[in-house]
């Protein structure tokens, strides 16, 4: 279904408040799979200054109007106009009035998973960003806050559970006991995107929580029958999140009940509807046999994220969708901090930066680049991006680093205090921190307005005689769509000057920049920072803990990087040193291979440094695993930047992995075997770290003869999904003799667990084989696959297109053609999903000319399809622009 504003641009500069407020919303759902009746009673008030009788224009999307009345009287036909995509009351009264609208909708036919739809028989809603208008006509925008009361009626047998936002205030059953209803009331004013209702036959997992001030909260997680045991980890994560938000941000929960519902068909990860979060079941259900450690951390993070939205998103919401990062960036920052406190901070930081670089830096370097706060959009669903979420979180972190933890805490308190109940803007948010820190944050706003990843160049020189270290810093930002030139932004560069014994050197004076608490404030296009009293030649360790989302260009010699890898007190920069060494080598190797030559040899001192880290028992297992993992093919491609040959990159990376495996086979086998003594599975940081390290070692061993027996044994003896999947991946990726048998065994074991079968799809879709595309095509016809389920589609088509660059970017263009055809098929049913898959084309312009031409043909083929959703039209249009 096409939305009303298809193709139309929405601009931040055009923002106007609505002419009318909607104070209360009374909704009545008479549920039926193909013909649900929705009655909406809206208490409407003209805002101050609205002209008497100014037209009331409500949004709709594919709606069927049954009736409309004003203050209890049916509206005359000439008093309004209604189309599927809007309802206009020509001259409403110049006083408060009630509009009652009845619409009929078809949840069963709603495959877009936006609005009211059914997931395996359960009725559920998804209203962000513009799904509420698919339920009833409304002022469907985040700055219209109303108090909602929701009545749901359904046959008891079909939907014994009836849920909506807030507290249940009434319920009842018909005389014959076949039908029942429930009424829910949410006392907190909210925008329509936070509305939710659920009805179905679900099992309940219960617990409770006592808030800091002594309020008792009823905690409920609803899952499909039979999945109750798999929701205990999610419940535990919820209680830890609630406690943490009290301790870290002073935020208490505000209703008597908090509910989570897990559904199988969901377009994103989860949704923060007030008091009734709805989740993709992937982020709720976990058992050791079926979920990996990555799944457990995902659940912990997403449960926390949605819960934290209660304050950053719900109590304080966004004025308009341009301000999306106000809730998303801040809430990602909060969930990252939570996970850091629950687990290992450096390990969490490294994995967040890996995601940031893989997703956001890549997005920022291509045609889909946009500012953290965009100024124009055609389809808002396409702006739930790595830039808004992940770079948005980095900006909060950078702000905290610049103004300091105390001022940041005061600023947060002020924000909660001042804006509770508001629909706010980024300017409102920054004003709180400017006030709390006494600093001018106008320059910081540029971070929100400019797309592109700034590049910081750093060159150091040491004058032994003068005991002076001089650091020349400069920042530039590449042009992005619509923004050819950029202004400098304030960049916090956390640093240390590492002395010969590995400890940071003291300095007696600094000039050329503000330097506070080991942070250089780089605010100009270029600055020279001079450190006096430096006793020995230092190795600069810059951007510690990745203090800003920038590319750091510092051409340290290999010896200096090896020194940092061995000695930096900042664990992030130890890891980063290894990444930087590998990146330089992999770029050179890929260039040599692309030019028809062979890979240069991998530097022996680097290999032996990796061996030293691997064997260093003073280091966390998880950290050692991260250091051993080379930059991804996507990372290398982004570093190369243009005329990319993904086949050459894959070969360069494979060669380096093999060289490391061959050189360190004995060390790795010894470490692997010593870790093999089984301990009972626990999904905590220590257990996950041990498994990550052991599985990384297995990955290397799989490339050398030592892997042969070990892979099969690893698979057979696994008592958890993390280990079993690692072994399956190693077997399949190396084309080992046991691969087919293991794939068959895996399918057989988990055929009743769709989320586990998703992993079976991912392994096959990401295999580094020229047969992979054929396999993926064949698997789309597998009985366990369904184009209607987003998790299945992402596991097969998404994984192939996003996580297998060498095969997706096949030189014959068949990968592009497959994705284009799949998206064209999906678009009429689920445009959000189709558009998201097409994000895989975001790097097409960086390819070498042959591939570039083939990608363009496919993008143009999609663009020519009619009808085409606004979602896909927007993505393809921007890719081709
Ligand atoms: N606001 C949600 C979150 O970040 C995500 C979300 C946005 C979403 N749009 C959606 C979820 C559409 C499902 C469908 O937590
Ligand atoms: Zn969110």
PDB file of N, CA, C and O and ligand atoms in Angstrom, residues 305 309 328 389, ligand 2:
ATOM      1  N   UNK A 305      17.772  -1.538  26.016  1.00  0.00           N
ATOM      2  CA  UNK A 305      17.494  -0.414  25.106  1.00  0.00           C
ATOM      3  C   UNK A 305      16.015  -0.023  25.161  1.00  0.00           C
ATOM      4  O   UNK A 305      15.684   1.153  25.366  1.00  0.00           O
ATOM      5  N   UNK A 309      14.229   3.404  26.853  1.00  0.00           N
ATOM      6  CA  UNK A 309      13.401   4.339  26.090  1.00  0.00           C
ATOM      7  C   UNK A 309      12.261   4.915  26.951  1.00  0.00           C
ATOM      8  O   UNK A 309      11.706   5.960  26.616  1.00  0.00           O
ATOM      9  N   UNK A 328      17.101   7.881  19.879  1.00  0.00           N
ATOM     10  CA  UNK A 328      17.823   6.655  19.518  1.00  0.00           C
ATOM     11  C   UNK A 328      19.313   6.723  19.867  1.00  0.00           C
ATOM     12  O   UNK A 328      19.851   5.790  20.461  1.00  0.00           O
ATOM     13  N   UNK A 389      21.482   5.873  14.863  1.00  0.00           N
ATOM     14  CA  UNK A 389      21.634   5.081  16.089  1.00  0.00           C
ATOM     15  C   UNK A 389      23.073   5.100  16.604  1.00  0.00           C
ATOM     16  O   UNK A 389      23.344   5.565  17.703  1.00  0.00           O
TER      17      UNK A 389
HETATM   18 ZN1  LIG B   2      15.495   2.615  20.042  1.00  0.00          ZN
END
